[in-house]
Tab-separated table of C-alpha atoms in Angstrom:
chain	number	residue	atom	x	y	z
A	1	UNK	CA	16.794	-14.640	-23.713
A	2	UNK	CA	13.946	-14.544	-21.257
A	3	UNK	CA	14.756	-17.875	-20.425
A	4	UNK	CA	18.417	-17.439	-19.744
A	5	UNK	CA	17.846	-14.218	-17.663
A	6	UNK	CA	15.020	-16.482	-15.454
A	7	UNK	CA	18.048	-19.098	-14.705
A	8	UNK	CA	20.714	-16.692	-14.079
A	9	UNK	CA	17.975	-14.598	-11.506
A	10	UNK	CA	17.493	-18.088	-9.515
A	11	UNK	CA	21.310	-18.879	-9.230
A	12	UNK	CA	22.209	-15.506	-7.630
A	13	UNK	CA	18.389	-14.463	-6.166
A	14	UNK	CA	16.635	-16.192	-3.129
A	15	UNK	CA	14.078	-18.541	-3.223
A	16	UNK	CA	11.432	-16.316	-1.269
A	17	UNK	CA	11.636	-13.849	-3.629
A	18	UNK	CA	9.016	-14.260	-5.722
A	19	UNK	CA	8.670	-13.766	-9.503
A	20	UNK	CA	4.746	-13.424	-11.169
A	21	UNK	CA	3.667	-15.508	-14.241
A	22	UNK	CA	4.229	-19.169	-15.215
A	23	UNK	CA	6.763	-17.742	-17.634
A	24	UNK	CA	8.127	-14.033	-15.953
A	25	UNK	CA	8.736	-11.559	-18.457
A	26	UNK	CA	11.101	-8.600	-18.052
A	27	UNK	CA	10.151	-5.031	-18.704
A	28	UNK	CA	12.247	-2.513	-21.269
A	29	UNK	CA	10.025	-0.177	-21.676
A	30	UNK	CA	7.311	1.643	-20.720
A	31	UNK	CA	5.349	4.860	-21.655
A	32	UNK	CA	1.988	6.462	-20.076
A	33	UNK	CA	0.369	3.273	-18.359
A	34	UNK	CA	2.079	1.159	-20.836
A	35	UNK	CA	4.919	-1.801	-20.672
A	36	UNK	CA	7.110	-3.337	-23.053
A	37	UNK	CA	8.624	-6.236	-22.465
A	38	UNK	CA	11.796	-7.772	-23.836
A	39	UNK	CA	10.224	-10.254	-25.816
A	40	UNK	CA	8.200	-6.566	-27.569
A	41	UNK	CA	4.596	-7.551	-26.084
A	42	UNK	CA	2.962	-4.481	-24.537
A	43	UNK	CA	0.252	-4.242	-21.610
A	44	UNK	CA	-1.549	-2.130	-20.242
A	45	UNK	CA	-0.735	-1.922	-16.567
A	46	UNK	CA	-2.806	-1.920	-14.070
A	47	UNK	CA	-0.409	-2.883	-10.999
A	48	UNK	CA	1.677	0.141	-11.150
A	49	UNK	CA	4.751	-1.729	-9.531
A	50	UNK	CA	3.156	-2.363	-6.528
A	51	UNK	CA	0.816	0.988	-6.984
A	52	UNK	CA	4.048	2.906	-6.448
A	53	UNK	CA	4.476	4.299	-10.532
A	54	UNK	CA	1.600	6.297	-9.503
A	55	UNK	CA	1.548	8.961	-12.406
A	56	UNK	CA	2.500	6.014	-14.846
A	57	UNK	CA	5.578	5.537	-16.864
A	58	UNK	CA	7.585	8.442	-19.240
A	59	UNK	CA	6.163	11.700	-17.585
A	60	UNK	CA	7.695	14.318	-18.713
A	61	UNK	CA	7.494	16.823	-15.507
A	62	UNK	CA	9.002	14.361	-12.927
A	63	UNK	CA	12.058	13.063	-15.471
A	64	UNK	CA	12.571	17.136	-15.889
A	65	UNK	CA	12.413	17.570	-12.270
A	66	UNK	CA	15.021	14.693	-12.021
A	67	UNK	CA	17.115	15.815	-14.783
A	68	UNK	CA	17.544	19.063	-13.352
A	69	UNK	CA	19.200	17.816	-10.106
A	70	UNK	CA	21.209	15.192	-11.702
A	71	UNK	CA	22.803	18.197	-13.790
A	72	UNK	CA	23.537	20.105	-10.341
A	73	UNK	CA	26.304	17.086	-10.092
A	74	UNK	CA	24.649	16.708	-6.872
A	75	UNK	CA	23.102	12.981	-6.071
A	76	UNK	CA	23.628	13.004	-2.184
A	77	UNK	CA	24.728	15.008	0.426
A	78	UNK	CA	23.336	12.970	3.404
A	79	UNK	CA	21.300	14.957	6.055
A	80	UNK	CA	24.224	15.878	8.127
A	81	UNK	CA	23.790	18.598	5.245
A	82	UNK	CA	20.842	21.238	4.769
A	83	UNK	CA	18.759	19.578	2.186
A	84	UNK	CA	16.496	22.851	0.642
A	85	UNK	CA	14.345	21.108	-1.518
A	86	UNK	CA	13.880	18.085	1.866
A	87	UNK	CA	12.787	20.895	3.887
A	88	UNK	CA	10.075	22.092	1.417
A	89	UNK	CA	8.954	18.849	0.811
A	90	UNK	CA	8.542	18.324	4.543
A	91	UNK	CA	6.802	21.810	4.631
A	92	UNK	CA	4.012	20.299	2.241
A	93	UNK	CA	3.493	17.146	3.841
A	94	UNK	CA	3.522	18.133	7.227
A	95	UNK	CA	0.620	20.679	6.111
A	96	UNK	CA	-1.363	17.950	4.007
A	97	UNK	CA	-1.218	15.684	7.147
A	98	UNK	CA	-3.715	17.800	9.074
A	99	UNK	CA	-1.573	16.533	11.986
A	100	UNK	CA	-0.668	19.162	14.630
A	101	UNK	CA	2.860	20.917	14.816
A	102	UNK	CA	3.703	17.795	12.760
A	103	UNK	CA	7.266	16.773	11.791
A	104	UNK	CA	8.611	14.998	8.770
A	105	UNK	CA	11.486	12.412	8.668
A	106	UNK	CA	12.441	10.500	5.652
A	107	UNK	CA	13.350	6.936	4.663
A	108	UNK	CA	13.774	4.582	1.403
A	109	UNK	CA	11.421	2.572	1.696
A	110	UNK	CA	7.549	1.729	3.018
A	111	UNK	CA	9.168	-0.661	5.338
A	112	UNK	CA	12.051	1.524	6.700
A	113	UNK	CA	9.166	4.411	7.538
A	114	UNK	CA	6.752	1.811	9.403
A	115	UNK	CA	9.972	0.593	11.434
A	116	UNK	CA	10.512	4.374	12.085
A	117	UNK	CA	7.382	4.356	13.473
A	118	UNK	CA	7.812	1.553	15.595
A	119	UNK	CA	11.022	2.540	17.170
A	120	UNK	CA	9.165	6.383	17.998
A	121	UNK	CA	6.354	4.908	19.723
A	122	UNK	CA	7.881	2.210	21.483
A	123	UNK	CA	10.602	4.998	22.723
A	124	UNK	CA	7.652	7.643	23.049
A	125	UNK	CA	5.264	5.174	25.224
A	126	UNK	CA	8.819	3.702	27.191
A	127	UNK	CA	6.720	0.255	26.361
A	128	UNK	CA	7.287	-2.368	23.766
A	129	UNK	CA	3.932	-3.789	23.529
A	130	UNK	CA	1.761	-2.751	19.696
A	131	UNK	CA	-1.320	-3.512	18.692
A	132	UNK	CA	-1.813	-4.329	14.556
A	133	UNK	CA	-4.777	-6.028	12.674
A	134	UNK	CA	-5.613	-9.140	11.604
A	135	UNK	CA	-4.571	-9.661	7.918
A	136	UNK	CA	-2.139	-6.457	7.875
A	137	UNK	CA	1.331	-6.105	5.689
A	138	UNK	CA	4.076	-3.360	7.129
A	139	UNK	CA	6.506	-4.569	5.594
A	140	UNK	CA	9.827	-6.984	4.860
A	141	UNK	CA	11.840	-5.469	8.203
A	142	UNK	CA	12.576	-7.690	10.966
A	143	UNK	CA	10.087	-4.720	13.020
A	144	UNK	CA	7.832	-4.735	10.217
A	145	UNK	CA	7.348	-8.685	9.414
A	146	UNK	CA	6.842	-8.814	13.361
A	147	UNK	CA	3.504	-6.826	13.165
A	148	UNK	CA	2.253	-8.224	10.201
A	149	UNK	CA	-0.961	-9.771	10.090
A	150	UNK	CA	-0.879	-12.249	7.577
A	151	UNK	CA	0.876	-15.736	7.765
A	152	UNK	CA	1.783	-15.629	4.361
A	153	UNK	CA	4.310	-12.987	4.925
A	154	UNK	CA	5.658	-13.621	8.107
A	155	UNK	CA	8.624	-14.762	7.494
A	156	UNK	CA	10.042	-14.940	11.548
A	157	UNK	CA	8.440	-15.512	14.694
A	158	UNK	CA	11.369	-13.739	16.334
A	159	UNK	CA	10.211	-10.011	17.411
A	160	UNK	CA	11.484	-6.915	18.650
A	161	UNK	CA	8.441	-6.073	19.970
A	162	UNK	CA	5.673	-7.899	21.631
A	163	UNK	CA	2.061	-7.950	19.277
A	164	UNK	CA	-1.387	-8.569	20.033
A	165	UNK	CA	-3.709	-8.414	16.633
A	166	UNK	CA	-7.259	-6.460	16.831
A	167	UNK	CA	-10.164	-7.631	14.359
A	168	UNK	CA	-12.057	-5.170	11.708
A	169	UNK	CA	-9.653	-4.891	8.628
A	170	UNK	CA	-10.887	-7.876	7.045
A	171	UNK	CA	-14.421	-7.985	6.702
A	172	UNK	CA	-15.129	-10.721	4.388
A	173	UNK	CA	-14.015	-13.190	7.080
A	174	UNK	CA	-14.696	-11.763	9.751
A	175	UNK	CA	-16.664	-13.623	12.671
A	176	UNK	CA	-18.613	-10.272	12.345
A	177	UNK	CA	-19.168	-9.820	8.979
A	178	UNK	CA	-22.637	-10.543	8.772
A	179	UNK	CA	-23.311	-7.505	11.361
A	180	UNK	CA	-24.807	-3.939	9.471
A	181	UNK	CA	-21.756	-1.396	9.935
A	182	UNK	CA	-22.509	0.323	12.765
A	183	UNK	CA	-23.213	-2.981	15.035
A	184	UNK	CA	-19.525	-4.119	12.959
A	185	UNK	CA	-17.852	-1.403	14.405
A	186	UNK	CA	-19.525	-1.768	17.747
A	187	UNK	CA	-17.794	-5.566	17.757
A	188	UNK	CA	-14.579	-4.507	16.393
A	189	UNK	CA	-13.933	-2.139	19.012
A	190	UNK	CA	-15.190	-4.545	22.085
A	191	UNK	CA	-12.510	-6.784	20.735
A	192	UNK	CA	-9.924	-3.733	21.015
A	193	UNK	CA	-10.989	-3.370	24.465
A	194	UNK	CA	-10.913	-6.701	25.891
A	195	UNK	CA	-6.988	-6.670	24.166
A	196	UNK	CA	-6.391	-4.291	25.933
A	197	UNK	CA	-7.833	-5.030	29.252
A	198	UNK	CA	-6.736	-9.151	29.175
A	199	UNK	CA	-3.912	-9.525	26.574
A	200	UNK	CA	-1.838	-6.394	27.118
A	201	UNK	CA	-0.013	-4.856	30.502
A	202	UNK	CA	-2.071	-1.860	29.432
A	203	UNK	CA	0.616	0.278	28.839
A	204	UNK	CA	0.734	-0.532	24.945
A	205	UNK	CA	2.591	2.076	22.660
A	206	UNK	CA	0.364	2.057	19.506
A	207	UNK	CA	-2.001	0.530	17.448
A	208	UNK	CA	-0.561	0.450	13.635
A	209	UNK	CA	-3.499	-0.279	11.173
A	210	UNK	CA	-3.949	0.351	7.087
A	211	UNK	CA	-6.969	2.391	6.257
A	212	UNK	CA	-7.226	-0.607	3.253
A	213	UNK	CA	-5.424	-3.219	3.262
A	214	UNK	CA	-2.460	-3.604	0.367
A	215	UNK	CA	-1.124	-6.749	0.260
A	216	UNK	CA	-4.365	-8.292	2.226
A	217	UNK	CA	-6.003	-7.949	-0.591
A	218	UNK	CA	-7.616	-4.606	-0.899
A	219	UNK	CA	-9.131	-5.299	2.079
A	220	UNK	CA	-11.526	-2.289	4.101
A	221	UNK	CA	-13.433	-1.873	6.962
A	222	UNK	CA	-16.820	0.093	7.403
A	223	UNK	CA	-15.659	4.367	7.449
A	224	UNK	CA	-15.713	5.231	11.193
A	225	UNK	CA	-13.960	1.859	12.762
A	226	UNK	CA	-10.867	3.976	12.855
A	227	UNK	CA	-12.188	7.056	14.716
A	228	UNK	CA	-13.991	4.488	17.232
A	229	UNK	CA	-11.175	2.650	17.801
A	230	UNK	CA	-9.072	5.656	18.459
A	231	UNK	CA	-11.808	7.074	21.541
A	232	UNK	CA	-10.314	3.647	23.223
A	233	UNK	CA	-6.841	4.478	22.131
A	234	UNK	CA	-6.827	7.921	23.766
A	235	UNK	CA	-8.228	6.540	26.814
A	236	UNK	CA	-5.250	4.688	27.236
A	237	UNK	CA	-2.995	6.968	26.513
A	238	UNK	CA	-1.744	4.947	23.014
A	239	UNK	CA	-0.583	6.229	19.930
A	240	UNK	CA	-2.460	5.394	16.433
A	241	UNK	CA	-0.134	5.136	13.658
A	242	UNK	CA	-1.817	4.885	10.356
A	243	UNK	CA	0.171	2.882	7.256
A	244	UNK	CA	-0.441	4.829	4.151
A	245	UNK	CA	2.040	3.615	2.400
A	246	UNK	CA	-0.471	2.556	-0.369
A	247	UNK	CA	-3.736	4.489	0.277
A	248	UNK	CA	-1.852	8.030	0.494
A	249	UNK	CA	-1.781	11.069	-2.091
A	250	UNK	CA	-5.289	10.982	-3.574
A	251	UNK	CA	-5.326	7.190	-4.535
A	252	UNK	CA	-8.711	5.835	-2.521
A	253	UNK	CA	-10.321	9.457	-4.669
A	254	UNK	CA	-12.281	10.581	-1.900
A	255	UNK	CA	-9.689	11.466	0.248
A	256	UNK	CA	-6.138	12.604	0.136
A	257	UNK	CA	-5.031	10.342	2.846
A	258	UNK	CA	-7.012	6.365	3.385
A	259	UNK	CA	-7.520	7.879	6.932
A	260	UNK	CA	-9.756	10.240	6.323
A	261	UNK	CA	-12.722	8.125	5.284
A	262	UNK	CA	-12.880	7.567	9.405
A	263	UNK	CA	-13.135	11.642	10.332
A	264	UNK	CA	-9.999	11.131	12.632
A	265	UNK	CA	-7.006	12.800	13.285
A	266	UNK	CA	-3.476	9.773	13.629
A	267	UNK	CA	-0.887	10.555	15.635
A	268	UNK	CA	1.411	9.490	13.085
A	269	UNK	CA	1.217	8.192	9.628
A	270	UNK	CA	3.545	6.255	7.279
A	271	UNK	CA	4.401	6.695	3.644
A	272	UNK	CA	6.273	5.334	0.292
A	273	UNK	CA	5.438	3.993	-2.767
A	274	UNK	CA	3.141	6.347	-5.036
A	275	UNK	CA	5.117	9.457	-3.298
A	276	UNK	CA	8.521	8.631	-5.529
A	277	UNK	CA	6.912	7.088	-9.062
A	278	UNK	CA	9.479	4.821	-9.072
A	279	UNK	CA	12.129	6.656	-6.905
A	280	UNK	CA	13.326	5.419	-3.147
A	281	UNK	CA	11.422	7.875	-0.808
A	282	UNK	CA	9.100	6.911	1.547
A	283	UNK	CA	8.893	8.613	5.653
A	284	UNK	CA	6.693	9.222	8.907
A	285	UNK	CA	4.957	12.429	9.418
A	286	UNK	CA	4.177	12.584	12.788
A	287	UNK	CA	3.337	14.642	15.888
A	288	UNK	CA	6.369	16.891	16.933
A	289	UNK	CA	6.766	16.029	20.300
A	290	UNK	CA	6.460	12.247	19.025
A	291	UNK	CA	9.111	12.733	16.047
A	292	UNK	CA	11.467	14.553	18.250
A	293	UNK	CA	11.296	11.953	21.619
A	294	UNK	CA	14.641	9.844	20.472
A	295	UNK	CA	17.292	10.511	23.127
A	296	UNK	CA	19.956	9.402	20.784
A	297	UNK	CA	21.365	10.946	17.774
A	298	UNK	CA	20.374	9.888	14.139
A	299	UNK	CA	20.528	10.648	10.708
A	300	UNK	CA	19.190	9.038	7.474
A	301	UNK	CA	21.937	8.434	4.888
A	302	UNK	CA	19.608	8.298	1.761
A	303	UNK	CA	16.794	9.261	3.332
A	304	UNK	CA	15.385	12.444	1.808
A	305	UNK	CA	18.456	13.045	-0.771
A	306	UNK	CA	18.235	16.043	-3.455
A	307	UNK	CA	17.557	13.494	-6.629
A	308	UNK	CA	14.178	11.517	-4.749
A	309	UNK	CA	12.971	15.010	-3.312
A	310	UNK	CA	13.215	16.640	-6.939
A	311	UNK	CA	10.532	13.433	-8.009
A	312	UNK	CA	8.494	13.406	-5.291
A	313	UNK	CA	8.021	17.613	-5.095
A	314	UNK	CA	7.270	17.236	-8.750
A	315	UNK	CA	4.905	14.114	-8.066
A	316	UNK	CA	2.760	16.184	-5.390
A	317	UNK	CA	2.405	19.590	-8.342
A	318	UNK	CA	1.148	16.939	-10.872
A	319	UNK	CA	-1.227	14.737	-8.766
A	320	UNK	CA	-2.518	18.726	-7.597
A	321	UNK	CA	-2.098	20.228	-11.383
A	322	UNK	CA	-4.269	17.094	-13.333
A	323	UNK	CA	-6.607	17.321	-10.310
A	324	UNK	CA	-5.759	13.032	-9.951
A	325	UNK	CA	-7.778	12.623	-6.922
A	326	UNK	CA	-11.027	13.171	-8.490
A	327	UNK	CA	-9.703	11.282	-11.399
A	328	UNK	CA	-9.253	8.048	-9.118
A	329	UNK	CA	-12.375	8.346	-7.633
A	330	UNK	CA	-14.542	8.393	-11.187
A	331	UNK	CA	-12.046	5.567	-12.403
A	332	UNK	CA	-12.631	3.714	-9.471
A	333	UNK	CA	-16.381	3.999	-9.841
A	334	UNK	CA	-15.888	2.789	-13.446
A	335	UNK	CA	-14.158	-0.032	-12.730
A	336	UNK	CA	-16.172	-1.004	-9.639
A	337	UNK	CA	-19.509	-0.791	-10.880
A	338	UNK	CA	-18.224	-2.708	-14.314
A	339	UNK	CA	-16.470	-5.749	-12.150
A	340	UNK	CA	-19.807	-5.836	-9.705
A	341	UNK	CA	-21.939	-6.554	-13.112
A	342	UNK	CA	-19.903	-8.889	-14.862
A	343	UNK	CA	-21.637	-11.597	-11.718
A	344	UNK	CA	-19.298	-14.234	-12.335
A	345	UNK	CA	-20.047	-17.202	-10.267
A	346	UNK	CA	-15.660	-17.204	-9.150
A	347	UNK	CA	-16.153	-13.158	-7.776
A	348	UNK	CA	-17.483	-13.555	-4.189
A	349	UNK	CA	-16.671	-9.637	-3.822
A	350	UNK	CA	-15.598	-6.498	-5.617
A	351	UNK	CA	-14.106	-4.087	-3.325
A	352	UNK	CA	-12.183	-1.024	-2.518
A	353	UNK	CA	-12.163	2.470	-3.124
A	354	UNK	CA	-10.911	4.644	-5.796
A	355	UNK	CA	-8.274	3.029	-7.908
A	356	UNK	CA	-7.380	0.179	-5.141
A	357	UNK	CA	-9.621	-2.726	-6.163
A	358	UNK	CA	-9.960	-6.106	-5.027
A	359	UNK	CA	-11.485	-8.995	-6.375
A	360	UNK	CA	-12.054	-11.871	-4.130
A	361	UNK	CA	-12.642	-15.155	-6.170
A	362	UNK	CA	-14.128	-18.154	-4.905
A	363	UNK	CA	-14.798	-21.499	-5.484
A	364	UNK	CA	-18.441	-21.097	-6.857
A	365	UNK	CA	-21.244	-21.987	-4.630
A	366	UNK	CA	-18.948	-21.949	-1.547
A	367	UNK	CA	-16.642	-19.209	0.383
A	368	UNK	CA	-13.637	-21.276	-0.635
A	369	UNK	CA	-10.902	-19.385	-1.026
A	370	UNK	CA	-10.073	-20.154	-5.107
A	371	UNK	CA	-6.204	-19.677	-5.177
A	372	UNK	CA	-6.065	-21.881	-8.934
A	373	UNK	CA	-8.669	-19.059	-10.408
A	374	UNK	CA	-6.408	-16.627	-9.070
A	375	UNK	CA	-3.070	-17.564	-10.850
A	376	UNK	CA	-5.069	-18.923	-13.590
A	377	UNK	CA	-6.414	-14.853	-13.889
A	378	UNK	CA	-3.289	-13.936	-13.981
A	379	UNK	CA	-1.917	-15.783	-16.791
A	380	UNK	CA	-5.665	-14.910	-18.571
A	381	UNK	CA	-4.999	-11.200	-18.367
A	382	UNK	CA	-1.284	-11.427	-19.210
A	383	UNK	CA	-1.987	-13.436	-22.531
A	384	UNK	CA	-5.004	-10.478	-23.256
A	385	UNK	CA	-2.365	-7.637	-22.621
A	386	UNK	CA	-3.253	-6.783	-18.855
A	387	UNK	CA	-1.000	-6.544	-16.232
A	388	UNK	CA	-2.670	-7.035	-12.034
A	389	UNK	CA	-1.674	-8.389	-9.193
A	390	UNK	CA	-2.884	-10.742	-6.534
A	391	UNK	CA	-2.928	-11.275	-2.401
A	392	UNK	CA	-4.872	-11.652	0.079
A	393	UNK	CA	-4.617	-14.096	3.342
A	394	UNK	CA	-4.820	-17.371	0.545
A	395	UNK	CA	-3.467	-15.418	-2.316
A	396	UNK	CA	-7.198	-15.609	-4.126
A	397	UNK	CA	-7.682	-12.098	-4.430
A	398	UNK	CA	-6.783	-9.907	-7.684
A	399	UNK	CA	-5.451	-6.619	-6.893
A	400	UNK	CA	-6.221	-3.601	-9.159
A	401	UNK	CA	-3.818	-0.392	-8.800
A	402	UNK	CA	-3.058	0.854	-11.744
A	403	UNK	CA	-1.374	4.530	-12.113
A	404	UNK	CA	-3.794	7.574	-10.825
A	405	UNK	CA	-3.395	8.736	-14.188
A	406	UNK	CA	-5.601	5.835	-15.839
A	407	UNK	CA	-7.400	7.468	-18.653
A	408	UNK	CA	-11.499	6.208	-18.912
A	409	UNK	CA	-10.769	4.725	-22.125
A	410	UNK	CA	-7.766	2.673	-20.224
A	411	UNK	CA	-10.212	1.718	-17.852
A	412	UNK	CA	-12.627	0.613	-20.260
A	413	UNK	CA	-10.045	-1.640	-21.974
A	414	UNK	CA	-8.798	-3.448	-18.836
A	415	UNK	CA	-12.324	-3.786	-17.767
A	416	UNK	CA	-13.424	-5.532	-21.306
A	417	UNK	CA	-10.060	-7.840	-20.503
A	418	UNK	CA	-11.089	-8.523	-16.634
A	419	UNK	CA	-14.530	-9.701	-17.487
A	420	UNK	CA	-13.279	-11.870	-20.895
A	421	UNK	CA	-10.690	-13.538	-18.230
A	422	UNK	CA	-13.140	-14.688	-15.895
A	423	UNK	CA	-15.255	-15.989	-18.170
A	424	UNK	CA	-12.270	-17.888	-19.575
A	425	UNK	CA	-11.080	-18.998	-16.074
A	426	UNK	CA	-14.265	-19.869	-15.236
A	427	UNK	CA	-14.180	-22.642	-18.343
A	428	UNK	CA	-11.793	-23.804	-17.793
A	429	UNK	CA	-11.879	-24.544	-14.024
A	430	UNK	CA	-15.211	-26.007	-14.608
């Protein structure tokens, strides 16, 4: 069955779109942080779809929240309507940003809010130049892929706007990654200044950066580049647009938003994924003099409809009602501090914050990137019952995000299966 459903996906799918596993499986069910697939083997996940099934799989407060709407015969109205429950939703966020007399607008999708973005501060600054980081992901938009930092996903080299990359995001290979952080940050924002004193016309609209890198593997700089870097920014008048699109609602466990690990304040920020737990929302919060600057009319069809506002209101009360944020952070520890011992000769580094962990592998004895031990983990965990994911600039870096509802048992268990599959990979790659 598996096998037929594989065949029929790469007659009618494209080739770019890329499946995981040597043999893909396809999920039927799921329950807690749970899978089944169709062939009845279970996992534990701990890639959350991308990190965006946030509270996990089967909760009964968000399907409730969704069931209620559906039975209001009432999917979509489009925003040429008044939306009540889009409104309160917009209420909440626009508090939780901390940004001033901020605005909420939005979209389906990660992608569609960063190109939002894009299109505000390119019309706010009257200038189509942006700065982004080395390494970065925005997105599968023809806006989006043209800021993105990392080869692997670019998929054009046509742009609608004109992109100079900044260094810091990456540390690992950095030129300055040998530097203590505050000489680090000292070098990452020289390099923003000389951008923006040889490379640019000076009148850039905005600098778009993750507070930890998603699809560059899990990626983080030092806390603090981001407030530095934004004393430059202000000098020049340019916006600072922060993509939290993974790191946002409690995930990194020490903060509610990636940003605040860097004590500053964005002008706008970005966000999807966890928000929905599996339903189309994402959207920009943002300044309101920034949000409102379009001259033209707009509207969102899908954007913000009754059904994905009903999930995400009821997402917010349960990530604040099971108090998740603290829960990520001592999960995250867990995890961490059990990955950092294991001191397998493949790990070259064990990063991140909260539950967004990344696990650079290596060839052993060099800083090779070690793409083979990557896929090889992959299959490793699968066959023990574990679920992850991978990136990173080479694709050698395993990427840990599983729902913010991970219980320490959980944790435990995918940790026991993690260290047994490195060992494992590590024979057999001998």
């Amino acid at each position: 069955m598996t096998d037929e459903l594989l065949a029929r996906h790469r007659a009618v799918m494209p080739s770019w779109m890329s499946l995981l596993y040597e043999e893909p499986i396809e999920i039927v069910h799921a329950h807690d942080r749970r899978m089944t697939d169709s062939q009845g083997r279970t996992y534990l996940d701990f890639f959350a779809g991308v990190l965006t099934n946030s509270m996990g799989y089967d909760v009964a407060e968000i399907g409730d929240a969704v069931r209620k709407q559906l039975d209001t015969g009432i999917l979509h109205t489009s925003t040429l309507y008044l939306i009540r429950s889009q409104v309160e939703l917009a209420e909440r966020i626009a508090k939780l940003s901390g940004i001033p007399d901020a605005k909420v607008f939005f979209t389906n999708s990660g992608s569609e809010a960063n190109d939002t973005a894009l299109m505000l501060a390119t019309q706010y600054r009257r200038s189509n130049q942006v700065l982004a980081m080395r390494n970065s992901y925005h997105g599968r938009s023809f806006g989006t892929v043209a800021i993105t930092g990392n080869r692997g996903w670019s998929a054009s080299a046509l742009s609608p706007v004109k992109v100079n990359y900044v260094h810091g995001g990456y540390r690992y290979r950095s030129p300055f990654r040998d530097l203590p952080d505050a000489a680090y940050i000292d070098a990452c924002v020289a390099d923003l200044q000389d951008v923006l004193d040889t490379a640019t016309a000076g009148d850039v609209a905005c600098l778009i950066a993750e507070p930890i890198q998603g699809v560059g593997g899990f990626s983080l700089p030092p806390d603090g580049l981001f407030r530095a870097m934004k004393e430059v920014l202000d000098a020049y008048g340019v916006l600072f647009i922060s993509d939290e699109v993974q790191t946002g609602w409690g995930r990194t466990g020490e903060h509610f938003w990636g940003i605040e690990a860097h004590g500053v304040t964005p002008d706008m920020m970005t966000f999807a994924k966890g928000l929905g737990n599996g339903l189309a929302v994402g959207g920009v919060v943002a300044r309101g003099e920034v949000l409102d600057c379009f001259q033209a009319q707009s509207f969102s069809t899908f954007g913000g409809n009754p059904v994905s506002m009903a999930g995400a209101t009821a997402v917010l009360d349960y990530i604040k009602d099971h108090n998740l944020q603290a829960n990520c952070a001592a999960r995250g520890a867990q995890l961490l501090s059990g990955l950092q011992a294991a001191n397998s000769p493949l790990v070259a580094e064990v990063r991140g914050k909260g539950l967004m962990i990344g696990v650079e592998l290596i060839k052993p004895g060099t800083t090779e990137p070690n793409v083979p031990a990557a896929a090889r983990m992959l299959e490793e965990t699968k066959n023990r019952g574990l679920l992850i994911g991978k990136g990173g600039l080479h694709g050698n870096v395993l990427r840990l995000g599983p729902p913010m509802t991970l219980t320490a048992d959980e944790a435990q268990e995918g940790l026991n299966i993690l260290v047994d599959a490195l060992k494992a990979t590590h024979a057999a790659l001998a």
